[in-house]
C-alpha cells in the first residue's frame, strides 16, 4: 500500500505540476500552476499525494464550493506505470475520510463519459452517479484530450451512501445485463425507450480512436452527446458501469417522466 499524505510545503506542491504533464501530456497552458494550487489549500481545499518510497506517484486535488458540505474534486492523476493498481482508489479513500472529518458529505467532479477506464473507476469502483451532461465544458484542450470537444459529465459522490463505502472496499458482483435494451447501435441512437433500466455502449477505447481516427472520434462524441443528454433530461441517472461483451453504462429512471 502506498503512503498517502496531505501536502502543505510549496516544494512538494511543485511536483504536482510535473505529474500533470506526465499523466495527461498537457501543454503548460493547461497545467494548474503552483500559486493557484497553494491558494486552493489556503481556502480550505485538499491537495494530497501518494508515494512509493520517496517518489510521488499520484495526487488528488479538491477545492471548496459555494456549498460548505460539497467539495469539487478538480484532479486525480496517477503515473502511467501505476495505472491498474489500487493507488487511485487509495487516494479517493483518503479524500473521503478527509472530507467527512470536516463535515463535507458530497464530492463532485467532471470526466469524459466516453472513456471506459474513467467510467469504470468513477461509477463502478467508487459508486458515483451521473445526472448532468455538459457539452464542450472546458473548450479545446491539449494532450490526450486534443481534437474533440471536451464534453463532460458530472460524477456525484455521496460519501454517506452505503453503496459508496461498499464499492471502495468490496465491489459487488457484476450484474447480468443481457436482457436490457440498449440505446445505441453504433452511431444510431434510439431516443424513444422508456424501460426502467437502459444500456448505453461506450467505445472499446475512445483514447485510441481519438489518436488513430479523429473524424470517427468526433462522430462518436456527437452520438454520445445526443443520447446521454436526451436520457439524462428524461430523468435517467447513470448508476453503474459493466464490462460484459463490451463497455456499458446502466441508466436507471429515478423519477417520473414529465
mmCIF file of C-alpha atoms in Angstrom:
data_model
loop_
_atom_site.group_PDB
_atom_site.id
_atom_site.type_symbol
_atom_site.label_atom_id
_atom_site.label_comp_id
_atom_site.label_asym_id
_atom_site.label_seq_id
_atom_site.Cartn_x
_atom_site.Cartn_y
_atom_site.Cartn_z
ATOM 1 C CA UNK A 1 0.000 0.000 0.000
ATOM 2 C CA UNK A 2 1.291 3.448 -0.919
ATOM 3 C CA UNK A 3 1.800 6.217 1.623
ATOM 4 C CA UNK A 4 -0.754 8.996 1.146
ATOM 5 C CA UNK A 5 -0.499 12.320 2.910
ATOM 6 C CA UNK A 6 -1.722 15.879 2.624
ATOM 7 C CA UNK A 7 0.703 18.413 1.134
ATOM 8 C CA UNK A 8 1.496 21.828 2.577
ATOM 9 C CA UNK A 9 5.065 22.704 1.543
ATOM 10 C CA UNK A 10 5.492 24.596 -1.743
ATOM 11 C CA UNK A 11 8.440 22.409 -2.784
ATOM 12 C CA UNK A 12 6.182 19.338 -2.665
ATOM 13 C CA UNK A 13 3.341 21.128 -4.417
ATOM 14 C CA UNK A 14 5.705 21.950 -7.282
ATOM 15 C CA UNK A 15 5.884 18.230 -8.054
ATOM 16 C CA UNK A 16 2.131 18.283 -8.755
ATOM 17 C CA UNK A 17 2.802 20.395 -11.853
ATOM 18 C CA UNK A 18 5.327 17.824 -13.087
ATOM 19 C CA UNK A 19 2.862 14.974 -12.541
ATOM 20 C CA UNK A 20 0.157 16.748 -14.543
ATOM 21 C CA UNK A 21 2.424 16.829 -17.588
ATOM 22 C CA UNK A 22 3.363 13.162 -17.183
ATOM 23 C CA UNK A 23 -0.203 11.939 -16.610
ATOM 24 C CA UNK A 24 -2.049 13.900 -19.309
ATOM 25 C CA UNK A 25 0.686 15.164 -21.643
ATOM 26 C CA UNK A 26 -0.632 18.680 -21.197
ATOM 27 C CA UNK A 27 0.822 21.883 -22.504
ATOM 28 C CA UNK A 28 1.941 24.414 -19.913
ATOM 29 C CA UNK A 29 -1.199 26.455 -20.570
ATOM 30 C CA UNK A 30 -3.421 23.633 -19.262
ATOM 31 C CA UNK A 31 -1.445 22.851 -16.107
ATOM 32 C CA UNK A 32 -2.794 24.219 -12.820
ATOM 33 C CA UNK A 33 0.035 26.486 -11.599
ATOM 34 C CA UNK A 34 1.709 26.199 -8.231
ATOM 35 C CA UNK A 35 0.386 29.530 -6.963
ATOM 36 C CA UNK A 36 -3.218 28.561 -7.658
ATOM 37 C CA UNK A 37 -2.704 25.178 -6.001
ATOM 38 C CA UNK A 38 -1.426 26.943 -2.865
ATOM 39 C CA UNK A 39 -4.489 29.217 -2.990
ATOM 40 C CA UNK A 40 -6.767 26.149 -3.054
ATOM 41 C CA UNK A 41 -5.112 24.877 0.123
ATOM 42 C CA UNK A 42 -5.274 28.284 1.812
ATOM 43 C CA UNK A 43 -9.018 28.484 1.104
ATOM 44 C CA UNK A 44 -9.727 25.076 2.647
ATOM 45 C CA UNK A 45 -9.036 22.730 -0.232
ATOM 46 C CA UNK A 46 -7.322 19.367 -0.263
ATOM 47 C CA UNK A 47 -4.080 18.537 -2.031
ATOM 48 C CA UNK A 48 -2.758 15.072 -1.186
ATOM 49 C CA UNK A 49 -0.201 12.804 -2.839
ATOM 50 C CA UNK A 50 0.599 9.108 -2.975
ATOM 51 C CA UNK A 51 4.211 7.995 -2.555
ATOM 52 C CA UNK A 52 6.083 4.824 -3.384
ATOM 53 C CA UNK A 53 9.169 5.300 -1.259
ATOM 54 C CA UNK A 54 10.405 8.856 -1.925
ATOM 55 C CA UNK A 55 8.687 9.067 -5.346
ATOM 56 C CA UNK A 56 5.391 10.904 -5.785
ATOM 57 C CA UNK A 57 3.254 8.624 -7.976
ATOM 58 C CA UNK A 58 -0.185 10.230 -7.812
ATOM 59 C CA UNK A 59 -2.217 13.070 -6.376
ATOM 60 C CA UNK A 60 -5.736 14.296 -5.716
ATOM 61 C CA UNK A 61 -6.851 17.925 -5.599
ATOM 62 C CA UNK A 62 -10.200 19.062 -4.173
ATOM 63 C CA UNK A 63 -11.443 22.630 -3.834
ATOM 64 C CA UNK A 64 -14.261 24.234 -1.808
ATOM 65 C CA UNK A 65 -17.594 25.135 -3.395
ATOM 66 C CA UNK A 66 -20.392 27.573 -2.542
ATOM 67 C CA UNK A 67 -21.951 24.713 -0.562
ATOM 68 C CA UNK A 68 -19.834 24.071 2.576
ATOM 69 C CA UNK A 69 -20.919 20.421 2.527
ATOM 70 C CA UNK A 70 -19.720 19.854 -1.037
ATOM 71 C CA UNK A 71 -16.204 19.648 -2.498
ATOM 72 C CA UNK A 72 -15.240 19.824 -6.165
ATOM 73 C CA UNK A 73 -12.578 17.217 -6.920
ATOM 74 C CA UNK A 74 -10.672 19.080 -9.593
ATOM 75 C CA UNK A 75 -7.984 16.497 -10.404
ATOM 76 C CA UNK A 76 -6.850 12.979 -9.673
ATOM 77 C CA UNK A 77 -3.839 11.597 -11.508
ATOM 78 C CA UNK A 78 -1.604 8.546 -11.248
ATOM 79 C CA UNK A 79 1.612 7.927 -13.167
ATOM 80 C CA UNK A 80 1.086 5.625 -16.178
ATOM 81 C CA UNK A 81 3.146 2.791 -14.711
ATOM 82 C CA UNK A 82 0.858 2.644 -11.642
ATOM 83 C CA UNK A 83 -2.429 2.561 -13.537
ATOM 84 C CA UNK A 84 -4.257 -0.660 -12.877
ATOM 85 C CA UNK A 85 -3.033 -0.674 -9.283
ATOM 86 C CA UNK A 86 -5.173 0.484 -6.361
ATOM 87 C CA UNK A 87 -3.358 3.823 -5.934
ATOM 88 C CA UNK A 88 -6.249 5.853 -7.361
ATOM 89 C CA UNK A 89 -8.759 4.134 -5.069
ATOM 90 C CA UNK A 90 -6.470 4.766 -2.090
ATOM 91 C CA UNK A 91 -6.386 8.468 -2.978
ATOM 92 C CA UNK A 92 -10.180 8.593 -3.136
ATOM 93 C CA UNK A 93 -10.486 6.803 0.203
ATOM 94 C CA UNK A 94 -8.164 9.417 1.677
ATOM 95 C CA UNK A 95 -10.275 12.168 0.146
ATOM 96 C CA UNK A 96 -13.482 10.648 1.533
ATOM 97 C CA UNK A 97 -12.082 10.426 5.071
ATOM 98 C CA UNK A 98 -10.627 13.950 4.823
ATOM 99 C CA UNK A 99 -13.960 15.394 3.710
ATOM 100 C CA UNK A 100 -16.120 13.568 6.251
ATOM 101 C CA UNK A 101 -13.857 14.732 9.082
ATOM 102 C CA UNK A 102 -14.637 18.322 8.015
ATOM 103 C CA UNK A 103 -18.401 17.987 7.575
ATOM 104 C CA UNK A 104 -18.254 17.565 3.780
ATOM 105 C CA UNK A 105 -20.542 14.748 2.622
ATOM 106 C CA UNK A 106 -20.616 15.193 -1.168
ATOM 107 C CA UNK A 107 -17.801 15.332 -3.711
ATOM 108 C CA UNK A 108 -18.367 16.118 -7.396
ATOM 109 C CA UNK A 109 -16.084 16.095 -10.406
ATOM 110 C CA UNK A 110 -16.194 16.015 -14.189
ATOM 111 C CA UNK A 111 -14.970 13.278 -16.505
ATOM 112 C CA UNK A 112 -15.178 12.300 -20.165
ATOM 113 C CA UNK A 113 -18.196 9.979 -20.431
ATOM 114 C CA UNK A 114 -16.764 8.057 -23.402
ATOM 115 C CA UNK A 115 -13.551 6.899 -21.708
ATOM 116 C CA UNK A 116 -14.386 3.474 -20.345
ATOM 117 C CA UNK A 117 -11.442 3.367 -17.917
ATOM 118 C CA UNK A 118 -12.718 6.529 -16.220
ATOM 119 C CA UNK A 119 -16.311 5.317 -16.315
ATOM 120 C CA UNK A 120 -15.358 2.035 -14.673
ATOM 121 C CA UNK A 121 -13.379 3.817 -11.976
ATOM 122 C CA UNK A 122 -15.860 6.596 -11.200
ATOM 123 C CA UNK A 123 -19.156 4.732 -11.456
ATOM 124 C CA UNK A 124 -18.335 1.085 -10.835
ATOM 125 C CA UNK A 125 -15.428 1.244 -8.386
ATOM 126 C CA UNK A 126 -16.377 4.408 -6.483
ATOM 127 C CA UNK A 127 -20.173 4.258 -6.650
ATOM 128 C CA UNK A 128 -20.644 7.765 -8.054
ATOM 129 C CA UNK A 129 -23.751 8.519 -10.118
ATOM 130 C CA UNK A 130 -24.248 10.864 -13.083
ATOM 131 C CA UNK A 131 -27.184 13.226 -13.699
ATOM 132 C CA UNK A 132 -25.556 16.087 -15.670
ATOM 133 C CA UNK A 133 -24.005 16.319 -19.148
ATOM 134 C CA UNK A 134 -22.064 19.428 -20.217
ATOM 135 C CA UNK A 135 -21.069 19.801 -23.895
ATOM 136 C CA UNK A 136 -17.552 21.157 -24.509
ATOM 137 C CA UNK A 137 -17.196 22.137 -20.842
ATOM 138 C CA UNK A 138 -13.540 23.224 -20.997
ATOM 139 C CA UNK A 139 -13.317 24.219 -24.661
ATOM 140 C CA UNK A 140 -10.491 22.798 -26.748
ATOM 141 C CA UNK A 141 -7.831 21.024 -24.699
ATOM 142 C CA UNK A 142 -4.292 19.772 -25.267
ATOM 143 C CA UNK A 143 -2.525 16.467 -24.698
ATOM 144 C CA UNK A 144 -4.603 13.284 -24.649
ATOM 145 C CA UNK A 145 -7.833 15.314 -24.964
ATOM 146 C CA UNK A 146 -6.867 17.284 -28.069
ATOM 147 C CA UNK A 147 -9.003 17.141 -31.198
ATOM 148 C CA UNK A 148 -12.590 16.780 -29.956
ATOM 149 C CA UNK A 149 -14.964 18.860 -27.870
ATOM 150 C CA UNK A 150 -14.351 18.466 -24.139
ATOM 151 C CA UNK A 151 -17.793 17.051 -23.297
ATOM 152 C CA UNK A 152 -18.014 16.081 -19.635
ATOM 153 C CA UNK A 153 -20.477 14.526 -17.225
ATOM 154 C CA UNK A 154 -20.587 15.310 -13.509
ATOM 155 C CA UNK A 155 -19.934 12.457 -11.103
ATOM 156 C CA UNK A 156 -21.807 12.848 -7.807
ATOM 157 C CA UNK A 157 -20.176 11.008 -4.905
ATOM 158 C CA UNK A 158 -22.400 10.786 -1.835
ATOM 159 C CA UNK A 159 -19.888 9.947 0.890
ATOM 160 C CA UNK A 160 -22.575 8.773 3.327
ATOM 161 C CA UNK A 161 -24.227 6.396 0.867
ATOM 162 C CA UNK A 162 -23.640 2.772 1.969
ATOM 163 C CA UNK A 163 -23.091 1.884 -1.702
ATOM 164 C CA UNK A 164 -20.062 4.183 -1.830
ATOM 165 C CA UNK A 165 -18.472 2.521 1.190
ATOM 166 C CA UNK A 166 -19.169 -0.912 -0.281
ATOM 167 C CA UNK A 167 -17.764 -0.052 -3.694
ATOM 168 C CA UNK A 168 -14.444 1.343 -2.463
ATOM 169 C CA UNK A 169 -13.777 -1.639 -0.199
ATOM 170 C CA UNK A 170 -15.699 -4.609 -1.660
ATOM 171 C CA UNK A 171 -17.194 -4.064 -5.136
ATOM 172 C CA UNK A 172 -20.383 -6.099 -5.790
ATOM 173 C CA UNK A 173 -20.792 -8.862 -8.322
ATOM 174 C CA UNK A 174 -21.231 -7.673 -11.916
ATOM 175 C CA UNK A 175 -24.940 -7.756 -12.848
ATOM 176 C CA UNK A 176 -26.244 -9.689 -15.839
ATOM 177 C CA UNK A 177 -27.249 -7.121 -18.467
ATOM 178 C CA UNK A 178 -28.020 -9.310 -21.484
ATOM 179 C CA UNK A 179 -31.791 -8.807 -21.200
ATOM 180 C CA UNK A 180 -31.653 -4.996 -21.056
ATOM 181 C CA UNK A 181 -32.450 -2.754 -24.049
ATOM 182 C CA UNK A 182 -29.562 -0.746 -25.487
ATOM 183 C CA UNK A 183 -29.911 2.885 -26.514
ATOM 184 C CA UNK A 184 -27.334 2.819 -29.294
ATOM 185 C CA UNK A 185 -26.295 0.579 -32.138
ATOM 186 C CA UNK A 186 -23.066 2.061 -33.416
ATOM 187 C CA UNK A 187 -23.781 5.723 -34.173
ATOM 188 C CA UNK A 188 -27.560 5.222 -34.323
ATOM 189 C CA UNK A 189 -29.494 6.159 -31.176
ATOM 190 C CA UNK A 190 -32.958 5.089 -30.048
ATOM 191 C CA UNK A 191 -34.466 8.081 -28.299
ATOM 192 C CA UNK A 192 -37.939 6.701 -27.530
ATOM 193 C CA UNK A 193 -37.127 3.968 -24.997
ATOM 194 C CA UNK A 194 -38.945 4.081 -21.651
ATOM 195 C CA UNK A 195 -37.754 0.942 -19.835
ATOM 196 C CA UNK A 196 -36.772 1.370 -16.154
ATOM 197 C CA UNK A 197 -33.162 0.410 -16.918
ATOM 198 C CA UNK A 198 -31.300 1.017 -20.170
ATOM 199 C CA UNK A 199 -27.828 0.372 -21.534
ATOM 200 C CA UNK A 200 -25.528 2.708 -23.396
ATOM 201 C CA UNK A 201 -22.494 1.145 -25.073
ATOM 202 C CA UNK A 202 -19.205 3.030 -24.911
ATOM 203 C CA UNK A 203 -16.423 2.635 -27.471
ATOM 204 C CA UNK A 204 -13.842 -0.018 -26.699
ATOM 205 C CA UNK A 205 -11.084 2.601 -26.356
ATOM 206 C CA UNK A 206 -12.041 6.208 -27.081
ATOM 207 C CA UNK A 207 -8.480 7.406 -26.453
ATOM 208 C CA UNK A 208 -7.103 5.083 -29.138
ATOM 209 C CA UNK A 209 -9.893 6.108 -31.536
ATOM 210 C CA UNK A 210 -9.103 9.768 -30.951
ATOM 211 C CA UNK A 211 -5.453 9.122 -31.706
ATOM 212 C CA UNK A 212 -5.996 6.930 -34.791
ATOM 213 C CA UNK A 213 -9.160 8.325 -36.439
ATOM 214 C CA UNK A 214 -10.120 11.850 -35.421
ATOM 215 C CA UNK A 215 -13.197 12.069 -37.663
ATOM 216 C CA UNK A 216 -14.592 8.827 -36.258
ATOM 217 C CA UNK A 217 -13.938 10.100 -32.722
ATOM 218 C CA UNK A 218 -15.878 13.279 -33.495
ATOM 219 C CA UNK A 219 -18.828 11.232 -34.747
ATOM 220 C CA UNK A 220 -18.814 9.054 -31.640
ATOM 221 C CA UNK A 221 -18.670 12.188 -29.469
ATOM 222 C CA UNK A 222 -21.683 13.693 -31.240
ATOM 223 C CA UNK A 223 -23.698 10.470 -30.944
ATOM 224 C CA UNK A 224 -22.850 10.115 -27.256
ATOM 225 C CA UNK A 225 -23.818 13.741 -26.605
ATOM 226 C CA UNK A 226 -27.199 13.257 -28.273
ATOM 227 C CA UNK A 227 -28.103 10.027 -26.470
ATOM 228 C CA UNK A 228 -26.833 10.750 -22.980
ATOM 229 C CA UNK A 229 -28.147 14.328 -22.920
ATOM 230 C CA UNK A 230 -31.574 13.106 -24.010
ATOM 231 C CA UNK A 231 -31.956 10.371 -21.418
ATOM 232 C CA UNK A 232 -30.476 12.322 -18.524
ATOM 233 C CA UNK A 233 -33.013 15.060 -19.273
ATOM 234 C CA UNK A 234 -35.755 12.430 -19.225
ATOM 235 C CA UNK A 235 -34.953 11.612 -15.614
ATOM 236 C CA UNK A 236 -32.485 8.756 -16.072
ATOM 237 C CA UNK A 237 -29.331 8.520 -13.975
ATOM 238 C CA UNK A 238 -26.127 6.650 -14.794
ATOM 239 C CA UNK A 239 -25.905 4.261 -11.852
ATOM 240 C CA UNK A 240 -23.420 1.581 -12.911
ATOM 241 C CA UNK A 241 -20.836 0.541 -15.493
ATOM 242 C CA UNK A 242 -20.386 -3.033 -16.688
ATOM 243 C CA UNK A 243 -17.826 -4.753 -18.901
ATOM 244 C CA UNK A 244 -19.746 -7.652 -20.427
ATOM 245 C CA UNK A 245 -19.034 -8.295 -24.103
ATOM 246 C CA UNK A 246 -18.400 -4.573 -24.381
ATOM 247 C CA UNK A 247 -18.439 -1.463 -22.190
ATOM 248 C CA UNK A 248 -21.875 -0.368 -20.972
ATOM 249 C CA UNK A 249 -23.446 2.255 -18.759
ATOM 250 C CA UNK A 250 -26.591 1.307 -16.859
ATOM 251 C CA UNK A 251 -29.109 4.148 -16.859
ATOM 252 C CA UNK A 252 -31.885 3.936 -14.284
ATOM 253 C CA UNK A 253 -35.014 6.067 -14.350
ATOM 254 C CA UNK A 254 -35.267 7.606 -10.894
ATOM 255 C CA UNK A 255 -38.178 9.961 -11.341
ATOM 256 C CA UNK A 256 -41.403 10.034 -13.406
ATOM 257 C CA UNK A 257 -41.260 11.341 -16.948
ATOM 258 C CA UNK A 258 -42.714 14.877 -17.281
#
